[in-house]
XYZ file of C-alpha atoms in Angstrom:
607
model
C 73.876 83.392 -7.542
C 73.400 84.512 -11.429
C 71.005 81.874 -13.325
C 71.976 78.428 -12.447
C 75.501 79.000 -11.350
C 76.574 79.818 -7.575
C 80.008 81.430 -6.684
C 80.993 79.300 -3.304
C 84.230 80.831 -2.552
C 86.817 83.312 -3.769
C 90.233 84.156 -3.001
C 91.237 81.144 -0.786
C 94.888 79.798 -0.261
C 96.796 77.810 2.203
C 99.042 79.251 4.709
C 100.551 75.753 6.095
C 101.087 72.609 4.389
C 102.076 70.097 6.805
C 103.009 66.033 6.676
C 103.763 63.491 9.494
C 104.470 60.214 8.341
C 105.767 56.995 9.995
C 108.506 55.546 7.871
C 109.816 52.236 6.992
C 107.678 49.741 9.218
C 111.111 48.195 10.309
C 112.791 51.622 11.565
C 112.018 53.669 14.609
C 111.807 57.330 13.012
C 109.712 60.144 11.678
C 109.987 62.541 9.594
C 108.115 65.994 10.124
C 107.721 68.208 7.494
C 106.025 71.730 8.010
C 106.126 74.579 5.264
C 104.998 77.917 6.314
C 105.497 79.083 2.518
C 102.246 80.403 1.246
C 100.652 83.784 2.066
C 97.995 84.495 4.943
C 94.544 82.332 4.328
C 92.227 84.632 2.400
C 88.552 83.911 1.763
C 85.659 81.847 3.455
C 84.195 78.681 2.303
C 80.644 79.276 3.205
C 79.306 75.693 5.130
C 75.568 76.477 4.113
C 76.240 75.544 0.467
C 77.749 72.003 1.623
C 73.984 70.639 0.589
C 74.288 71.801 -2.426
C 77.641 70.837 -3.069
C 76.521 67.432 -2.034
C 73.932 67.011 -4.824
C 76.604 67.585 -7.866
C 77.984 64.741 -8.866
C 81.131 65.753 -11.027
C 84.104 67.926 -10.094
C 86.278 69.871 -12.404
C 89.305 71.805 -11.910
C 90.413 74.201 -14.008
C 94.029 75.420 -13.308
C 95.276 78.567 -15.025
C 92.335 78.556 -17.358
C 92.605 74.835 -18.461
C 91.081 71.938 -17.379
C 93.131 69.232 -15.866
C 92.429 65.923 -14.187
C 90.954 65.998 -10.956
C 93.999 64.811 -8.530
C 93.452 61.638 -6.692
C 92.520 61.891 -2.688
C 91.563 65.391 -3.029
C 87.305 65.967 -2.493
C 86.949 62.972 -0.457
C 83.871 64.323 1.279
C 81.322 67.103 0.469
C 82.472 69.110 2.961
C 83.699 72.416 0.723
C 86.026 73.851 2.751
C 87.993 70.069 3.511
C 87.800 69.709 -0.092
C 89.569 72.881 -0.902
C 91.966 72.043 1.904
C 92.835 68.611 0.352
C 92.963 70.333 -3.053
C 95.723 73.130 -1.722
C 97.831 69.938 0.119
C 97.639 68.253 -2.918
C 99.248 71.134 -4.802
C 101.874 72.139 -1.857
C 102.919 68.360 -2.461
C 103.688 68.521 -5.934
C 105.766 71.989 -4.949
C 102.947 74.827 -5.752
C 103.245 76.184 -2.180
C 101.684 79.624 -3.922
C 98.538 77.824 -5.304
C 95.080 79.507 -4.777
C 91.423 78.931 -4.905
C 90.348 81.461 -7.227
C 86.558 80.658 -7.207
C 84.185 77.731 -6.982
C 81.460 77.884 -9.325
C 78.237 75.578 -9.247
C 76.507 74.444 -11.877
C 73.303 73.019 -10.765
C 71.766 72.117 -14.197
C 74.727 70.353 -15.656
C 75.345 68.924 -12.292
C 79.228 70.062 -12.286
C 81.656 71.766 -9.347
C 83.985 73.999 -11.079
C 87.303 74.758 -8.977
C 89.243 77.809 -10.709
C 93.062 77.222 -9.457
C 96.064 79.351 -10.001
C 98.659 77.300 -9.389
C 101.286 79.835 -9.052
C 105.075 79.392 -9.594
C 107.027 76.010 -8.986
C 109.770 76.701 -6.504
C 113.428 75.474 -7.593
C 116.058 73.857 -5.102
C 118.793 76.385 -4.824
C 120.807 74.064 -2.597
C 120.323 71.074 0.012
C 122.603 70.252 2.671
C 122.293 66.544 4.531
C 124.269 67.125 7.958
C 124.610 63.620 9.277
C 126.282 63.393 12.803
C 128.928 60.597 11.987
C 131.542 59.831 9.075
C 129.165 57.423 7.722
C 129.421 57.705 4.032
C 126.575 58.326 2.008
C 127.927 59.648 -1.335
C 125.844 56.465 -2.981
C 122.606 57.867 -1.578
C 123.376 61.666 -2.603
C 123.921 60.511 -6.526
C 120.233 58.487 -6.488
C 118.188 61.499 -4.499
C 115.324 62.717 -6.673
C 115.491 66.289 -4.943
C 118.547 67.854 -6.567
C 119.989 71.327 -6.978
C 118.273 72.988 -9.813
C 115.258 71.041 -9.762
C 111.452 71.500 -8.888
C 110.972 71.139 -4.957
C 108.427 68.551 -4.718
C 107.879 67.678 -1.148
C 107.005 64.063 -1.997
C 110.288 63.210 -3.628
C 111.898 64.822 -0.498
C 109.592 62.342 1.791
C 110.874 59.406 -0.150
C 114.505 60.541 -0.431
C 114.550 60.988 3.451
C 112.880 56.995 3.638
C 115.766 56.174 1.281
C 118.428 57.604 3.714
C 116.790 56.042 6.377
C 116.654 52.806 4.895
C 120.690 52.956 3.995
C 121.435 53.867 7.431
C 119.319 50.664 8.426
C 120.991 48.509 5.868
C 124.357 49.484 7.468
C 123.429 48.843 10.888
C 122.035 51.904 12.308
C 118.544 51.255 12.673
C 117.647 54.125 15.505
C 118.629 56.704 12.921
C 116.268 59.410 12.748
C 116.188 61.998 10.012
C 114.187 65.535 9.678
C 113.861 68.416 7.914
C 116.016 71.222 9.772
C 115.325 73.914 7.881
C 113.706 75.249 4.597
C 114.748 79.097 3.585
C 112.658 80.495 0.969
C 113.862 83.153 -1.333
C 110.794 84.819 -2.478
C 112.302 87.000 -5.160
C 113.809 83.998 -7.107
C 111.516 81.761 -6.194
C 113.848 79.274 -4.740
C 114.543 77.115 -1.438
C 117.140 75.998 0.275
C 117.229 72.626 2.216
C 118.904 71.506 5.265
C 118.144 67.821 6.364
C 119.641 66.641 9.737
C 120.333 62.969 10.108
C 121.289 61.335 13.420
C 123.290 58.078 13.416
C 122.956 56.081 16.492
C 125.462 53.755 15.550
C 125.327 50.094 15.883
C 122.879 48.426 18.403
C 122.576 45.029 19.921
C 119.190 42.321 19.401
C 118.160 42.018 22.511
C 115.021 39.646 21.596
C 113.322 38.160 18.861
C 109.410 38.210 18.716
C 106.986 36.545 16.734
C 102.640 36.664 16.475
C 101.517 35.341 19.758
C 99.219 32.527 17.778
C 102.212 31.594 15.894
C 103.571 28.158 15.584
C 106.790 29.093 14.553
C 109.060 29.894 17.357
C 110.758 33.038 17.803
C 113.919 31.559 18.046
C 113.422 29.305 14.690
C 112.295 32.589 13.198
C 115.369 34.277 13.950
C 117.638 31.421 12.582
C 115.846 31.301 9.331
C 116.428 35.397 9.209
C 119.954 35.188 10.315
C 119.250 37.490 13.236
C 120.887 35.751 16.729
C 119.768 37.497 19.795
C 123.244 39.120 21.491
C 124.854 39.910 18.381
C 125.252 43.487 16.910
C 123.228 44.516 14.165
C 125.948 45.058 11.326
C 123.026 45.277 8.435
C 119.423 45.284 8.836
C 117.446 44.402 5.281
C 113.637 43.940 5.817
C 113.075 43.084 2.414
C 115.833 40.257 2.783
C 114.447 39.006 6.247
C 111.140 38.604 4.531
C 112.349 36.511 1.454
C 114.278 34.378 3.723
C 111.307 33.332 5.911
C 109.021 33.480 2.903
C 110.729 30.671 1.201
C 110.106 28.022 3.740
C 106.658 26.278 2.759
C 105.507 25.994 6.422
C 105.387 30.432 6.269
C 102.144 31.708 4.552
C 103.420 35.243 4.370
C 105.773 37.634 6.328
C 104.542 41.372 7.150
C 107.419 44.162 7.417
C 109.833 43.285 9.946
C 109.728 45.765 12.726
C 112.644 47.301 15.188
C 111.192 48.119 18.568
C 113.093 50.346 20.932
C 114.390 48.189 24.252
C 116.569 49.414 27.625
C 119.971 50.713 26.891
C 121.880 50.065 23.451
C 119.185 46.976 22.288
C 116.459 46.780 20.416
C 113.701 43.580 19.574
C 113.284 42.785 16.421
C 109.382 41.756 15.537
C 108.820 39.549 12.709
C 105.195 39.483 11.421
C 104.873 35.573 10.651
C 101.536 33.884 9.367
C 101.841 30.304 9.602
C 100.740 28.155 6.860
C 98.800 25.021 7.375
C 100.231 22.756 9.601
C 100.078 19.625 7.305
C 98.935 18.482 3.834
C 97.456 15.579 1.707
C 98.276 15.627 -1.487
C 96.588 13.517 -3.959
C 97.697 12.926 -7.677
C 95.845 11.074 -10.371
C 96.854 10.208 -13.741
C 95.163 9.066 -17.144
C 97.182 7.271 -19.481
C 95.278 6.526 -22.632
C 95.391 2.866 -24.231
C 98.333 2.010 -26.076
C 96.062 0.848 -29.114
C 96.652 -2.931 -28.369
C 92.863 -3.366 -27.073
C 93.784 -2.595 -23.939
C 91.960 0.468 -22.151
C 93.175 3.793 -20.618
C 94.696 3.463 -17.182
C 94.564 5.429 -13.853
C 97.370 5.973 -11.766
C 98.216 8.137 -8.624
C 99.999 8.834 -5.122
C 99.098 10.358 -2.028
C 101.178 12.346 0.224
C 100.634 13.160 3.967
C 103.057 15.871 5.026
C 103.294 17.560 8.461
C 105.241 20.525 8.774
C 106.615 23.095 11.438
C 105.852 20.334 14.016
C 105.964 21.900 17.516
C 107.120 24.897 15.986
C 110.916 24.012 15.338
C 110.420 23.424 11.800
C 109.848 19.478 12.048
C 108.688 17.882 9.315
C 107.025 14.647 8.992
C 105.858 12.621 5.766
C 104.380 9.530 4.088
C 103.914 9.219 0.623
C 102.180 6.228 -1.354
C 102.425 5.678 -5.418
C 100.392 3.404 -7.482
C 101.990 2.881 -10.868
C 101.349 0.964 -13.712
C 102.181 -2.837 -13.992
C 101.454 -3.675 -10.679
C 104.447 -1.517 -9.208
C 103.925 0.506 -6.108
C 106.444 2.195 -3.492
C 106.150 4.139 -0.342
C 108.251 6.791 1.234
C 108.417 7.958 4.841
C 110.799 10.305 6.482
C 111.442 12.570 9.281
C 113.732 15.848 9.740
C 114.531 18.050 12.493
C 116.466 20.465 10.658
C 117.248 22.774 14.191
C 118.114 20.504 17.032
C 117.567 22.222 20.007
C 117.468 25.469 18.593
C 121.193 24.916 16.597
C 122.259 24.926 13.066
C 122.553 21.125 13.047
C 119.982 18.603 11.820
C 118.892 15.454 11.573
C 116.888 13.395 9.548
C 115.706 9.756 8.672
C 113.786 7.891 5.702
C 112.584 4.594 4.587
C 111.998 4.001 0.880
C 110.284 0.560 0.102
C 109.534 -0.302 -3.640
C 107.765 -3.297 -5.004
C 107.945 -4.266 -8.855
C 105.324 -7.194 -9.181
C 106.927 -10.733 -8.589
C 110.016 -9.437 -9.851
C 111.920 -7.931 -6.827
C 111.462 -5.575 -3.699
C 113.922 -3.168 -2.514
C 114.292 -1.542 0.840
C 116.230 1.483 1.845
C 116.805 2.502 5.188
C 118.917 5.991 5.609
C 119.694 8.530 8.196
C 120.978 12.036 7.509
C 122.955 15.022 9.211
C 123.130 18.253 8.038
C 124.397 21.909 9.193
C 122.985 25.428 7.868
C 126.169 27.273 6.832
C 124.343 30.278 5.670
C 121.130 31.742 4.976
C 119.312 29.083 2.509
C 122.448 27.018 2.382
C 122.688 23.335 3.890
C 125.692 20.754 3.962
C 124.746 17.297 4.664
C 126.004 13.758 5.200
C 124.404 10.424 4.987
C 124.520 6.803 5.606
C 121.938 4.463 4.136
C 121.546 0.997 3.751
C 119.562 -0.895 0.402
C 118.219 -4.329 0.823
C 117.049 -5.875 -2.431
C 115.383 -9.200 -2.430
C 114.475 -11.556 -5.869
C 110.853 -12.510 -6.294
C 109.604 -15.591 -7.913
C 110.132 -14.074 -11.440
C 113.742 -12.358 -10.482
C 114.878 -16.283 -9.788
C 114.604 -17.058 -13.197
C 117.459 -17.594 -14.924
C 118.366 -15.283 -18.063
C 121.687 -15.432 -20.170
C 123.174 -17.742 -17.421
C 122.675 -15.862 -14.430
C 119.622 -15.071 -12.482
C 117.721 -12.145 -13.143
C 117.802 -10.202 -9.917
C 120.386 -10.955 -7.012
C 119.803 -10.977 -3.845
C 121.631 -7.771 -2.424
C 122.893 -5.655 0.707
C 124.489 -2.592 0.049
C 125.946 -0.087 2.720
C 126.463 3.808 1.203
C 127.817 7.216 2.664
C 127.278 10.135 1.261
C 127.553 14.170 1.039
C 125.551 16.870 -0.333
C 124.176 20.457 -0.398
C 120.856 21.935 -0.219
C 119.964 25.720 -1.153
C 116.923 27.113 -0.965
C 116.172 31.133 -1.322
C 112.865 31.737 -3.167
C 110.791 34.779 -2.875
C 107.572 32.964 -1.922
C 107.248 28.974 -1.624
C 104.005 28.371 -2.759
C 104.690 30.067 -6.506
C 107.728 31.563 -6.584
C 108.880 34.138 -9.065
C 112.281 34.910 -8.473
C 115.097 32.192 -6.623
C 116.899 29.483 -6.546
C 116.410 25.823 -5.626
C 118.789 23.313 -5.704
C 119.853 20.100 -4.026
C 123.078 17.509 -4.781
C 123.851 14.407 -3.213
C 126.978 12.148 -3.959
C 127.121 8.400 -2.340
C 129.538 5.800 -2.784
C 129.305 2.361 -0.957
C 129.693 -1.086 -1.595
C 127.025 -3.696 -2.580
C 127.322 -7.489 -1.600
C 125.570 -9.504 -4.176
C 123.987 -13.552 -4.477
C 122.751 -15.159 -7.305
C 122.691 -18.475 -9.191
C 124.649 -18.673 -12.387
C 125.012 -21.231 -14.875
C 128.395 -22.766 -15.297
C 129.362 -25.681 -17.487
C 125.371 -26.647 -17.276
C 125.915 -26.993 -13.680
C 123.985 -24.149 -11.731
C 126.146 -22.554 -8.721
C 125.832 -19.807 -6.256
C 127.694 -16.665 -6.725
C 128.694 -14.338 -4.100
C 130.631 -10.832 -5.299
C 130.892 -7.677 -3.742
C 130.837 -4.518 -6.034
C 131.597 -0.746 -5.590
C 129.074 2.120 -6.429
C 128.805 5.387 -7.068
C 125.654 7.291 -6.986
C 124.950 10.858 -7.891
C 121.492 12.970 -7.673
C 121.178 16.409 -8.617
C 117.743 18.731 -8.674
C 117.769 22.273 -9.508
C 115.226 25.043 -10.273
C 116.093 28.689 -10.997
C 113.118 31.408 -11.142
C 113.558 34.331 -13.183
C 110.783 37.212 -13.307
C 110.270 38.315 -16.805
C 107.262 40.954 -17.733
C 104.731 41.975 -14.996
C 103.513 38.672 -13.119
C 105.358 36.407 -15.561
C 108.037 34.400 -14.761
C 110.585 31.639 -16.656
C 111.234 28.493 -14.815
C 114.724 26.388 -15.863
C 115.212 23.204 -14.238
C 117.585 20.096 -14.333
C 116.836 16.807 -12.481
C 119.815 14.088 -13.081
C 120.345 10.572 -11.330
C 123.330 8.229 -11.947
C 124.584 5.244 -10.672
C 128.333 3.916 -11.738
C 129.335 0.430 -11.097
C 131.616 -2.374 -12.860
C 128.052 -4.480 -12.859
C 124.677 -3.688 -13.354
C 121.270 -5.457 -13.028
C 117.419 -3.764 -13.186
C 117.042 -3.504 -9.758
C 120.108 -1.098 -9.763
C 118.419 1.378 -12.340
C 116.558 4.712 -11.850
C 113.148 5.167 -13.202
C 111.783 8.419 -15.470
C 108.657 9.314 -16.801
C 105.333 10.566 -15.355
C 104.437 14.025 -13.661
C 107.160 14.117 -11.062
C 110.073 13.614 -13.672
C 109.094 13.631 -17.165
C 105.824 14.884 -18.418
C 104.482 13.426 -21.497
C 105.334 9.591 -21.061
C 103.758 6.886 -18.664
C 104.614 7.036 -14.970
C 108.581 5.263 -15.047
C 108.110 4.446 -18.691
C 112.033 4.359 -18.738
C 114.968 3.072 -16.928
C 118.520 3.615 -16.716
C 121.839 3.893 -14.883
C 121.596 7.673 -15.731
C 118.479 9.235 -16.132
C 117.362 12.901 -16.301
C 115.757 15.746 -17.981
C 115.908 19.752 -18.516
C 112.689 21.677 -17.964
C 111.302 25.126 -18.825
C 107.954 26.546 -17.745
C 106.696 30.003 -18.469
C 104.197 31.276 -16.009
C 101.556 33.652 -15.811
C 100.584 34.697 -12.458
C 97.004 34.692 -12.104
C 97.488 35.924 -8.453
C 99.394 35.272 -5.403
C 99.478 31.606 -5.425
C 97.872 30.850 -8.733
C 99.147 30.591 -12.398
C 98.843 29.074 -16.108
C 102.086 27.659 -17.668
C 103.470 26.126 -20.836
C 106.231 23.758 -20.355
C 108.838 21.547 -22.312
C 110.898 18.544 -20.916
C 113.903 16.653 -22.623
C 114.490 13.443 -21.287
C 117.596 11.694 -21.189
C 117.926 7.638 -20.662
C 121.657 5.990 -20.753
C 120.800 2.124 -20.434
C 123.675 -0.033 -19.797
C 124.247 -3.685 -21.229
C 122.503 -6.273 -19.174
C 122.371 -9.408 -20.115
C 121.465 -9.900 -23.893
C 120.173 -6.454 -23.920
C 122.916 -3.908 -25.463
C 123.432 -0.499 -24.212
C 122.009 2.641 -25.658
C 121.057 6.337 -25.362
C 118.013 7.774 -25.906
C 116.336 11.496 -25.829
C 112.675 11.919 -25.179
C 110.734 15.299 -25.517
C 107.911 16.418 -23.927
C 105.415 19.352 -24.070
C 102.098 20.647 -22.799
C 100.397 23.452 -20.465
C 98.709 23.231 -16.928
C 97.405 25.488 -14.275
C 97.564 25.711 -10.536
C 94.888 27.922 -8.464
C 93.849 28.110 -4.580
C 90.364 26.792 -3.634
C 88.561 26.792 -0.612
C 89.753 23.223 0.578
C 93.703 23.590 -1.201
C 95.577 23.712 -3.915
C 94.667 22.370 -7.479
C 97.030 21.577 -10.363
C 96.307 20.185 -13.542
C 98.398 19.538 -16.723
C 97.824 18.044 -19.959
C 101.046 16.750 -21.712
C 102.103 15.297 -25.033
C 105.258 13.831 -26.291
C 106.458 13.486 -30.157
C 105.472 9.755 -30.638
C 101.615 10.165 -29.399
C 98.928 12.187 -31.515
C 97.190 15.191 -29.322
C 94.504 13.246 -28.396
C 96.657 10.585 -26.608
C 97.979 13.187 -23.902
C 98.669 12.408 -20.367
C 96.290 14.090 -17.920
C 97.549 14.484 -14.282
C 95.329 16.623 -11.868
C 97.013 17.023 -8.392
C 94.704 18.067 -5.355
C 96.329 19.597 -2.036
C 93.865 19.611 0.939
C 95.395 21.653 3.891
C 95.189 19.987 7.312
């Protein structure tokens, strides 16, 4: 000891750097790297000074005479010997196998501990030979390796390269392949290494079983179906990230861990899918405030309530009920049920009822059934049949322009459609596509009173109708934690005759933000939307949006046909609370001032 300085160690170097790490959670493989490259260990750390070291609050690293930042992970304890080993291990991981700790000096007054280190030379790679015991092509992998001839040898880079090699073999279906460093030859005179890597390609294997968490409501058969993994089939490709994305796209799955391959007897493996289920159901309440129109009427509260049960009995079955209270004594109800995988097959079936009541003008009921087939990952084809029943109310029976305002109508329709769902995370997607299209054709039989030569008579006609509905959302990641959402909603009906009860409604939080609920009606309505989202956390985001609505109104009675556009814009936020999600937005349009915006608040309670 000299003054306030105590020399704790001098002349210490590590003789072996080793790493044993399991790689790629979905792959049964180990990489073992052990390098006996440095000179024998010399020097001894006096453990009696550990108490002194513990009192020092700062470590300083002096490398080759210059101070550098202290490496992360080294010096996790006050044990001096362990700190030295961690420090030399870090140097070895960076490729400095001849590094040595020349001395450790404690300054008790300044409260610092100085480590003087000589890094030694960085070994260069003279050659690297990958020996695969099959004729599988790995040229693409070699072109992307970090470990290359002529560069400095860093074991951590080599380790990551071998992980990538295992992933490439896994993508090709060889999920039980193993990779190891067979030999590292060191030329001490030229400070170079020659690396030999041995890879064992076990070839294709069969899926013997699929497992999920014991407490998961999602059945193993459903999880396998969604991930496109079939028991008894050969694994031609195994992409853990793609499997996770397919499962996470389902709203009834909250999160998915890393898929794992477990070796079974013979040429079979078991695939384990660690799934965390979302809440078995939710109750959504959406409230909107519509400011006064300036004619003396006060503002109005509108809203809707929706009950959804998801993944019922573990088969992905869905049940839902929705009630809407809209301005002008208008109310609607929707009930639906769907089993997307009947008896574990790719065939699904669904039923739906829609009811709509517009004051005393008319009521409309729709009963529908749908069959579907899962074509490929996320893509489902549909066929449907439905019946629409329209009944006029007291106001609908009145005569306008020589005919009854709302006819009594019965319609039968058949349709085909496609649904596609592929997003990275259902509650808050950052990338992916959601799309739905349905085309229906049918015939509507109508009875109504008409005035002919001053006499009122009953007229019955039958007209053909075609109906089209399209909904799409595209999620594109931009900067870190940010994404752009682009979407199109469109609905249209084509017929030889139109009545008010045939038209589609547009406006409000779910169809055109910045306008009153169902403010517009038309034979063709739609909107183009764009949102810019900033992700606050995994499930929460703030957003700016703009909508552009389109309305095509046909000629009805004395009203002329028209085509109008309606822009809207605003901002909002979605965040998660202990009881569920909250979604709030403030929307404006170009006709109203900034103080006359539409406020919408949505609450989603998990059951």
